[in-house]
mmCIF file of C-alpha atoms and ligand atoms in Angstrom:
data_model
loop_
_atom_site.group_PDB
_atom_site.id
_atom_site.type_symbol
_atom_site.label_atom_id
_atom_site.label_comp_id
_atom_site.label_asym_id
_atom_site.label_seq_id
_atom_site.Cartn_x
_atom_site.Cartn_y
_atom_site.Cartn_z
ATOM 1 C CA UNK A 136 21.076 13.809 0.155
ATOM 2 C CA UNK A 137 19.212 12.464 2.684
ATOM 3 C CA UNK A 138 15.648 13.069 4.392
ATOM 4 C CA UNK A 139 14.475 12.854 8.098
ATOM 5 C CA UNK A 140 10.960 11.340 7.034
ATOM 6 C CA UNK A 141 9.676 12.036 10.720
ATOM 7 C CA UNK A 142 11.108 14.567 13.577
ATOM 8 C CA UNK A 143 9.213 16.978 15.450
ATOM 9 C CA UNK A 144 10.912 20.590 15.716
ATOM 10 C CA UNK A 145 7.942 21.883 16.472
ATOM 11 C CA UNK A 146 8.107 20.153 20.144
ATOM 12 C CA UNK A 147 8.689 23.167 22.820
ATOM 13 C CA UNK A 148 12.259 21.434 23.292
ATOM 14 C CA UNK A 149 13.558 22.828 19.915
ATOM 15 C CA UNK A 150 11.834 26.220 20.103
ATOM 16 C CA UNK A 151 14.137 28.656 19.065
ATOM 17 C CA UNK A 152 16.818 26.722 17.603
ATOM 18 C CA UNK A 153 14.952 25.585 14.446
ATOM 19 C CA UNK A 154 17.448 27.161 12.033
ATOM 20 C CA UNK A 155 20.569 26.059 14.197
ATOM 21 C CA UNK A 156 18.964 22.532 13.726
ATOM 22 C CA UNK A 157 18.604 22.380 10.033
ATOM 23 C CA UNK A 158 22.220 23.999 9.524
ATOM 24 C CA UNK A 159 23.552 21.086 11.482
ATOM 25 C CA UNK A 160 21.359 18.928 9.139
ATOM 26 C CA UNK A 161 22.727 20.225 6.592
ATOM 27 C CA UNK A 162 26.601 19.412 7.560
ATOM 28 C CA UNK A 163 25.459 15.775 7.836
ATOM 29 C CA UNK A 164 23.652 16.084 4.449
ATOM 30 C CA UNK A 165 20.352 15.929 5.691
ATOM 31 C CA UNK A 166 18.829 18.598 3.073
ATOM 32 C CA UNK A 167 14.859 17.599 3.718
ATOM 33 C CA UNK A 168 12.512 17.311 6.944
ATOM 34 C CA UNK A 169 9.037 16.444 7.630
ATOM 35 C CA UNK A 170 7.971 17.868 10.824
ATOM 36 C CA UNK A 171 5.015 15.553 12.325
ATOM 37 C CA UNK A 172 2.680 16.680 13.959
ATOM 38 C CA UNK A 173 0.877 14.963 17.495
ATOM 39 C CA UNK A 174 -1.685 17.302 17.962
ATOM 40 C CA UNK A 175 -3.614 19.909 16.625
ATOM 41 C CA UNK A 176 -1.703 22.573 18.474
ATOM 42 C CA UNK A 177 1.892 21.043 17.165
ATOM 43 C CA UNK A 178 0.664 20.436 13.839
ATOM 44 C CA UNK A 179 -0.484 24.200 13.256
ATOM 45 C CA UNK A 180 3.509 24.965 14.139
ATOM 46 C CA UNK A 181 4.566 22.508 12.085
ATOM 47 C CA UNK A 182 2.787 23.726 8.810
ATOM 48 C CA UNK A 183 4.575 27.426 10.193
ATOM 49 C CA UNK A 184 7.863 25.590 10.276
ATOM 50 C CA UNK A 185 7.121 25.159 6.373
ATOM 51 C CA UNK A 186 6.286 28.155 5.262
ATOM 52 C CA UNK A 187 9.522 29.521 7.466
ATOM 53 C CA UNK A 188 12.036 27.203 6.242
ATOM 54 C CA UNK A 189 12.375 25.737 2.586
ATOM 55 C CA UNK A 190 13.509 22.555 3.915
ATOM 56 C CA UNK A 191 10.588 21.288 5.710
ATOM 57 C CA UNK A 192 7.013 19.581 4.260
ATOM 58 C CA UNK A 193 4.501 19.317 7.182
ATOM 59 C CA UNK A 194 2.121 16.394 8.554
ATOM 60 C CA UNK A 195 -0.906 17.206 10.600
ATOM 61 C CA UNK A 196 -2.793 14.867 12.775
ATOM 62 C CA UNK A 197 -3.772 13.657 16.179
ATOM 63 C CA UNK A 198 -1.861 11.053 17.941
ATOM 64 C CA UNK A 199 -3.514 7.839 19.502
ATOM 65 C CA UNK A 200 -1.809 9.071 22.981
ATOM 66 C CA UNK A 201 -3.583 12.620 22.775
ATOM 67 C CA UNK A 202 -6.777 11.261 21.896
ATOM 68 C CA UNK A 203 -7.031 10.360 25.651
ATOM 69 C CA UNK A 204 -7.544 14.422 25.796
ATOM 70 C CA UNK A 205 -10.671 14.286 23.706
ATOM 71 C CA UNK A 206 -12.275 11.674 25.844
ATOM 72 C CA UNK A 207 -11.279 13.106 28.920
ATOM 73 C CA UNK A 208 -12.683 16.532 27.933
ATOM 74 C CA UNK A 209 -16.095 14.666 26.724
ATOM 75 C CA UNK A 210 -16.313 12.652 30.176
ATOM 76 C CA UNK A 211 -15.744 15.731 32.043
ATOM 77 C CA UNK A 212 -18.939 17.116 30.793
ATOM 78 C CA UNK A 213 -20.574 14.915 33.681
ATOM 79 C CA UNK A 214 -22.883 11.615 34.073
ATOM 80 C CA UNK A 215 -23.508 11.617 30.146
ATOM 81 C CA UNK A 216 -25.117 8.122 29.247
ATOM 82 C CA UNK A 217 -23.023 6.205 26.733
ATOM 83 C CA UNK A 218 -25.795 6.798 24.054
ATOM 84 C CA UNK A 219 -24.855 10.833 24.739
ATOM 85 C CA UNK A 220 -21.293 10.187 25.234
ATOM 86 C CA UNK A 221 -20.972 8.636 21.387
ATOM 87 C CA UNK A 222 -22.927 11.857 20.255
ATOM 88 C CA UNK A 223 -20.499 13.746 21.800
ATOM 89 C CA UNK A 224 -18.047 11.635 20.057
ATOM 90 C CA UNK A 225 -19.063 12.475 16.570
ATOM 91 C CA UNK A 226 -19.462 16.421 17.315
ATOM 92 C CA UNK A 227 -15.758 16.206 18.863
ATOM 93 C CA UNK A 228 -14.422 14.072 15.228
ATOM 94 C CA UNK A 229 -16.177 16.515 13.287
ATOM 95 C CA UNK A 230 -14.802 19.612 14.846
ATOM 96 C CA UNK A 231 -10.951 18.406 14.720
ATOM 97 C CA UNK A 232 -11.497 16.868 10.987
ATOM 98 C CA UNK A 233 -12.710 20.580 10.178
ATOM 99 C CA UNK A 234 -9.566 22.272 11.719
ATOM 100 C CA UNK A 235 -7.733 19.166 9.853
ATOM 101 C CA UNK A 236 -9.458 20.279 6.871
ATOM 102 C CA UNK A 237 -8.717 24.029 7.122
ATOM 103 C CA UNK A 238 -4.952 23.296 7.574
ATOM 104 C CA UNK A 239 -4.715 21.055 4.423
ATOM 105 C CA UNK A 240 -6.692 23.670 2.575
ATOM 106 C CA UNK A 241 -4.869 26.836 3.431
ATOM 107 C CA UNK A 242 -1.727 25.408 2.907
ATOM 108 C CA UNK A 243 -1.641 23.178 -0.356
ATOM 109 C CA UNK A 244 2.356 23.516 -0.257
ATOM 110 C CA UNK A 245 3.353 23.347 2.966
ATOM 111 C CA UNK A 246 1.185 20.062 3.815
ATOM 112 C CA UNK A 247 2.232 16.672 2.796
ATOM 113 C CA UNK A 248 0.718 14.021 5.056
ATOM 114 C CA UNK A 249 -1.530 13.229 7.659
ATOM 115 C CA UNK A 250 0.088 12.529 10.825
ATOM 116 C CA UNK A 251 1.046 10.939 13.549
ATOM 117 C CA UNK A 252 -2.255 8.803 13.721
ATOM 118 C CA UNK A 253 -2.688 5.326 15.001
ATOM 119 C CA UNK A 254 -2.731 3.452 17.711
ATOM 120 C CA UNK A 255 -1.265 2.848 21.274
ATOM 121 C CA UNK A 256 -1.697 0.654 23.849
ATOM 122 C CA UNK A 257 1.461 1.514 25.465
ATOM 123 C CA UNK A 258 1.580 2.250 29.365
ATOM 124 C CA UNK A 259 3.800 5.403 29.493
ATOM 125 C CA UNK A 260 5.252 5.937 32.622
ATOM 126 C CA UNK A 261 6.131 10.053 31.768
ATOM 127 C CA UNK A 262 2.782 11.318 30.603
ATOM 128 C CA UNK A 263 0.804 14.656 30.947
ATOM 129 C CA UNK A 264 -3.047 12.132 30.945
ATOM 130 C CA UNK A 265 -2.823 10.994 34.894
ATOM 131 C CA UNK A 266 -5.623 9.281 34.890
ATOM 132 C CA UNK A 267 -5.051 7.483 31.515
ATOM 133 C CA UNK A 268 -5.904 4.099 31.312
ATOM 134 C CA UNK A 269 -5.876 1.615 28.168
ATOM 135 C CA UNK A 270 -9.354 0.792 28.306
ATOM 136 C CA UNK A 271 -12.206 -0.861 25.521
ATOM 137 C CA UNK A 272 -13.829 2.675 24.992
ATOM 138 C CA UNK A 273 -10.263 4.709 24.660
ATOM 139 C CA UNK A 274 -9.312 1.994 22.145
ATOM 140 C CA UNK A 275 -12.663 2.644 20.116
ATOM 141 C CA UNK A 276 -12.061 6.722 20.211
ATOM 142 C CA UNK A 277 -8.461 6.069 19.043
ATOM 143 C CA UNK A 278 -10.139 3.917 16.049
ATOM 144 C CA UNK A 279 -12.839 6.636 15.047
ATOM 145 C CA UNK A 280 -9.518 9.144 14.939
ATOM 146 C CA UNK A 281 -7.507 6.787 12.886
ATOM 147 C CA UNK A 282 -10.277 6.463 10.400
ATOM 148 C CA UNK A 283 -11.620 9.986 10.286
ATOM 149 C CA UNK A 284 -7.985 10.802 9.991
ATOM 150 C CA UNK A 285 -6.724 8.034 7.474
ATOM 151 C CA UNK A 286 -10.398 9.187 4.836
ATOM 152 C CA UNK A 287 -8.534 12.621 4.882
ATOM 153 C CA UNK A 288 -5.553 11.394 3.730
ATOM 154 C CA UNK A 289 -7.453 9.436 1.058
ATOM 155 C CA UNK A 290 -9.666 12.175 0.408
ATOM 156 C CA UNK A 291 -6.757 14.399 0.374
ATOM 157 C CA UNK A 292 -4.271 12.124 -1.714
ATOM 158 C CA UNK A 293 -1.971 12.986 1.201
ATOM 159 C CA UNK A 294 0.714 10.812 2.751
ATOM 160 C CA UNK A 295 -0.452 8.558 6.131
ATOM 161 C CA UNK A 296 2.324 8.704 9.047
ATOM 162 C CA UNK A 297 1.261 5.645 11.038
ATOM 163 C CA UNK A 298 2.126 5.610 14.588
ATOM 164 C CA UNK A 299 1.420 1.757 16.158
ATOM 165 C CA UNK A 300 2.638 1.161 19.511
ATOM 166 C CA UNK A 301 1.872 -2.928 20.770
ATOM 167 C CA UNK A 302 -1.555 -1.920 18.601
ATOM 168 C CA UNK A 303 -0.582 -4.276 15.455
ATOM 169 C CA UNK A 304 -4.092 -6.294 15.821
ATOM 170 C CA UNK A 305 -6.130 -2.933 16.294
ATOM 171 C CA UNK A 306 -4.527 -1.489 13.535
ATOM 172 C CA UNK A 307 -4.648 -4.134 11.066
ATOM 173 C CA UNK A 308 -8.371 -4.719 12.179
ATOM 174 C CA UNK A 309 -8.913 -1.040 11.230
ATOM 175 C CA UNK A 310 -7.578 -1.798 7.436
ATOM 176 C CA UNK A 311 -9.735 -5.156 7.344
ATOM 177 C CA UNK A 312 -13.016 -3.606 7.366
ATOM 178 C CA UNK A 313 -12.171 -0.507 5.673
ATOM 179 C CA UNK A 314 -9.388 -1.528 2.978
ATOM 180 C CA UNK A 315 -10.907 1.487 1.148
ATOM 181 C CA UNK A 316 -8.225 3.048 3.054
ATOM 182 C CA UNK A 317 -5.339 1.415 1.975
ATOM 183 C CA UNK A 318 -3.180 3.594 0.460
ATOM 184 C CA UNK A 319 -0.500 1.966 -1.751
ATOM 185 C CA UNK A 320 2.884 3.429 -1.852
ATOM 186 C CA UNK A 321 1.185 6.570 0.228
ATOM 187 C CA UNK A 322 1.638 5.387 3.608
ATOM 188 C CA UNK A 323 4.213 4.539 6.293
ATOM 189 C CA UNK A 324 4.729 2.867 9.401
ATOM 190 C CA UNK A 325 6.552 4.908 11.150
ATOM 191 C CA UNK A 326 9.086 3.555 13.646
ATOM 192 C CA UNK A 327 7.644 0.516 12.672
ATOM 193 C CA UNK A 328 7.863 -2.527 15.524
ATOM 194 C CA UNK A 329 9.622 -5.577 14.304
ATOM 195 C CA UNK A 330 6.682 -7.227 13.632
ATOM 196 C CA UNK A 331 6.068 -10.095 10.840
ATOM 197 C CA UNK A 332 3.005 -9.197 10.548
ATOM 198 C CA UNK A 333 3.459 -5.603 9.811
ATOM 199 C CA UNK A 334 6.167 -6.706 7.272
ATOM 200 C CA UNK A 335 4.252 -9.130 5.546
ATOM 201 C CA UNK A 336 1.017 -6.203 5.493
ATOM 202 C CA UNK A 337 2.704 -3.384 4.402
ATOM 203 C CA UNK A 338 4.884 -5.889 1.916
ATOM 204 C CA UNK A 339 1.583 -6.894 0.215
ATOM 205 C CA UNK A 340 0.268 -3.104 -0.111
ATOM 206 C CA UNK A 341 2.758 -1.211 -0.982
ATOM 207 C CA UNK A 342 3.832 0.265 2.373
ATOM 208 C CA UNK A 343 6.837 2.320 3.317
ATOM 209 C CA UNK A 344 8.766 1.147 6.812
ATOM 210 C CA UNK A 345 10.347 3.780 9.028
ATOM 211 C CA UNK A 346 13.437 3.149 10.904
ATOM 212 C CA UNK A 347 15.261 5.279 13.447
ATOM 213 C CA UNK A 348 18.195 5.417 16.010
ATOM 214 C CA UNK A 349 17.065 2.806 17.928
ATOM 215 C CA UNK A 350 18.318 -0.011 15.344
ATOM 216 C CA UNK A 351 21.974 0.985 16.741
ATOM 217 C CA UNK A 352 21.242 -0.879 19.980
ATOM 218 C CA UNK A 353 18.098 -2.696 19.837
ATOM 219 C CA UNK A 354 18.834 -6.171 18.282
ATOM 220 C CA UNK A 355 15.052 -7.353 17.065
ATOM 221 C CA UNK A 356 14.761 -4.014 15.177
ATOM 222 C CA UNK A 357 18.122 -5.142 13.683
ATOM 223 C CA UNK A 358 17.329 -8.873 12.433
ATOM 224 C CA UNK A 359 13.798 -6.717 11.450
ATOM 225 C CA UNK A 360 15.508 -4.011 9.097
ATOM 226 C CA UNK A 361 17.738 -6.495 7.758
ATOM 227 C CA UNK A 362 15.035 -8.378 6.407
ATOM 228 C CA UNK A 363 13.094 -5.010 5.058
ATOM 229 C CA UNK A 364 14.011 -4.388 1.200
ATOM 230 C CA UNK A 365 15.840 -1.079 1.122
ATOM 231 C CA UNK A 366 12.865 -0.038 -1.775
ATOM 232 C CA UNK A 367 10.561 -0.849 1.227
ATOM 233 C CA UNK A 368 12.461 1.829 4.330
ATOM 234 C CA UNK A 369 12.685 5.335 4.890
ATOM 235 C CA UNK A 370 14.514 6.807 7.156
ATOM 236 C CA UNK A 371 13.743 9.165 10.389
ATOM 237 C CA UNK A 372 14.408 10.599 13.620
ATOM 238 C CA UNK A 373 11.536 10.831 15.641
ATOM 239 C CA UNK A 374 13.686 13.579 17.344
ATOM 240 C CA UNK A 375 13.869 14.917 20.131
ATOM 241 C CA UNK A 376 13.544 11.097 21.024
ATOM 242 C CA UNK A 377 15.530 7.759 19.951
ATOM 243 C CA UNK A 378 18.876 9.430 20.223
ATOM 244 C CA UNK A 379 21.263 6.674 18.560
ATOM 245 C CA UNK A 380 23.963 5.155 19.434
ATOM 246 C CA UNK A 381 27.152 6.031 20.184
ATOM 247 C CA UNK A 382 25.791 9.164 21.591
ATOM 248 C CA UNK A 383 23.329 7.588 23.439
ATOM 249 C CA UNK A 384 25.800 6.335 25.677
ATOM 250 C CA UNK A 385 27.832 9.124 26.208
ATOM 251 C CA UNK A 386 25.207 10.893 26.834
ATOM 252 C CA UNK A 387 23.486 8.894 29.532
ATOM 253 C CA UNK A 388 21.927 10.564 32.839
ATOM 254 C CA UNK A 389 22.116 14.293 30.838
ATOM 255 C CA UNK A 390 19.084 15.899 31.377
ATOM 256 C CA UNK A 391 16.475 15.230 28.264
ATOM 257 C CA UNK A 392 17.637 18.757 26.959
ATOM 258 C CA UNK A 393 21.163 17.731 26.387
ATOM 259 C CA UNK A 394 20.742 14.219 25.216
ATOM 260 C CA UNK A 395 17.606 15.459 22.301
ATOM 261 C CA UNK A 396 18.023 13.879 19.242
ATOM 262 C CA UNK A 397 17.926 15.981 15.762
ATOM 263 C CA UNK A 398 17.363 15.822 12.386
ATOM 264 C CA UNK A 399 21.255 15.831 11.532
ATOM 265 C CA UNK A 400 21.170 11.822 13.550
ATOM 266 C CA UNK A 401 19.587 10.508 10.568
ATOM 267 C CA UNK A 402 22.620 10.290 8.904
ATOM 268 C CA UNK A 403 23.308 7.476 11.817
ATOM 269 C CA UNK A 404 20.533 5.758 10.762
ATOM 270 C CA UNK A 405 21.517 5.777 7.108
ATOM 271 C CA UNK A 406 25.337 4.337 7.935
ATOM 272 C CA UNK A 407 23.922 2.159 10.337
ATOM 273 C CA UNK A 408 21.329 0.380 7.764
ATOM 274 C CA UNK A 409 24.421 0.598 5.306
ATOM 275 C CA UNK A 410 26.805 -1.781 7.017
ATOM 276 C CA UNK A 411 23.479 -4.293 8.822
ATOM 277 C CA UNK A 412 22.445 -4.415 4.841
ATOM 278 C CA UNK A 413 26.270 -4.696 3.388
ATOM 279 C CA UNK A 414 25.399 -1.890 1.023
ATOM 280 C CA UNK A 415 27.158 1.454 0.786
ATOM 281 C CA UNK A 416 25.642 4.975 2.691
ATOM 282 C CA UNK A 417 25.301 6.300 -1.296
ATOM 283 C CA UNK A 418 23.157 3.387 -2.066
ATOM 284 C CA UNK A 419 21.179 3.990 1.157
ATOM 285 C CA UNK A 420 20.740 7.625 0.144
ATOM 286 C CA UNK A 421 19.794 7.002 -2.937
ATOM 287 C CA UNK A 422 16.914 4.639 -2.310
ATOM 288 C CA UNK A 423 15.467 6.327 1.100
ATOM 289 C CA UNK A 424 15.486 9.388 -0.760
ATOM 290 C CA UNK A 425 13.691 8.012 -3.584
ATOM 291 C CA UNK A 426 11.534 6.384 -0.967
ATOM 292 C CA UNK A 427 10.583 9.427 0.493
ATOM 293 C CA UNK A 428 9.823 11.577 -2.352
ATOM 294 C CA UNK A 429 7.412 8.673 -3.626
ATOM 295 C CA UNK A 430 5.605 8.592 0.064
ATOM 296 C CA UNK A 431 5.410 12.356 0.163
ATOM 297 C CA UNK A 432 5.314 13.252 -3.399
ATOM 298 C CA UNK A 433 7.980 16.043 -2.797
HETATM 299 ZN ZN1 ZN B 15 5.182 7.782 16.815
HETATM 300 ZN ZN1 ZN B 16 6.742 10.880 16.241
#
């Protein structure tokens, strides 16, 4: 057996086809999912996902990228002085940790982990924020998220999904004044950049590294997961995106629709890590899954 640690199926491009999905999971062996959420919106569908299908555990959280929204929302309410603005701040933490808290609460079985939280620096050339730009004050409202976010999971005992895109000094800044929120053998990097750093961090506490499609053709993340214990990775998706290879070539200049990736493509993953490690796919198996029912407690 085998478990996508992180896909999102609750992203409009799977609506509908959720059970054809996790039947085609199945084939490949891939008998558990944990559908991530990036927003509160996403993460509400995700906990329904759970309580529709047996298969799949739910994470809930706001992504660095969407906390752009928050800020934008809080600017908009005109010419507020930066004293007024970091009011505004805390009133705006305090209303999504209380939606946070209201998911967690009503749904003890469906909810495993907080997530995807983090953060991004990233410059994304397809995104919904125009006017976003990577800038001191978005970094510090992406830190008060992570943190507000991270004390639930701690507060919780929940899993932590971390999402880090070319963050790795804001985020291990973040766990160097509050190491109160350093949760051994609880949390993840998710899609985790092949960074020494990062290795040697979440090799010290206890951390879980996520890998995904894109080890079949990019060569760092290879020379990185060869490196990473087995009793250290999980595996995942992060579908619709990071379609692996060989597909990924076939399937090149298909519209995003056709070319989605799915739960059932972490079997890829797992053969993949199986021949770059010299081990076999059962011995993969084995450990991810063990992996992942430690993270997640499942
Ligand atoms: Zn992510
Ligand atoms: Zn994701």
């Amino acid at each position: 057996m085998l478990v996508d640690t992180h896909c999102h199926t609750n992203f409009k491009i799977f609506k509908s086809k959720v059970a054809e999905v996790i039947d085609r999971a199945h084939q490949a062996r891939v008998d558990q999912l944990v559908v991530v959420g990036s927003d509160l919106k996403n993460s509400r569908l995700a906990v329904r996902q759970a309580k529709q299908f047996d298969e799949i555990k739910a994470a809930v959280g706001v992504h660095p990228h969407h906390v752009w929204r928050f800020l934008e929302k809080a600017r908009q309410q005109s010419r507020l002085t930066g004293e007024e603005l970091d009011e505004l701040k805390l009133s705006i933490l305090d209303e999504v940790k209380q939606q946070l808290i209201d998911l967690i609460k009503d749904n003890p079985n469906q909810v495993v982990a907080i997530g995807e939280v983090g953060f991004d620096r990233h410059f994304y050339e397809k995104t919904q924020y125009e006017t976003l730009e990577i800038t001191d004050q978005y970094m510090s409202w992406q830190r008060a998220f992570f943190l507000m976010q991270a004390e639930l999971a701690h507060d919780y005992d929940l899993a932590l999904i971390i999402h880090n895109r070319e963050a790795v000094d804001d985020l291990l800044e973040a766990f160097s004044t509050r190491n109160d929120l350093i949760l051994p053998q609880k949390t993840v990097f998710h899609c985790c950049e092949p960074s020494k750093k990062l290795f040697d961090f979440a090799q010290k506490h206890q951390f879980f590294i996520g890998v995904d499609g894109d080890v079949t053709y990019d060569v760092a993340k290879q020379e990185f997961i060869q490196k990473v214990p087995l009793e250290m990775l999980v595996l995942e998706t992060d579908s619709p995106y990071l379609l692996p290879e060989p597909e990924r070539s076939q399937k090149q200049g298909l519209r995003f629709r056709e070319r989605a990736a799915e739960p059932k493509h972490v079997r890829v993953v797992a053969e993949f890590v199986a021949n770059l490690k010299a081990v076999s796919l059962d011995q993969v198996a084995a450990t991810t899954t063990a992996n992942a029912k430690k993270l997640f407690n499942l």
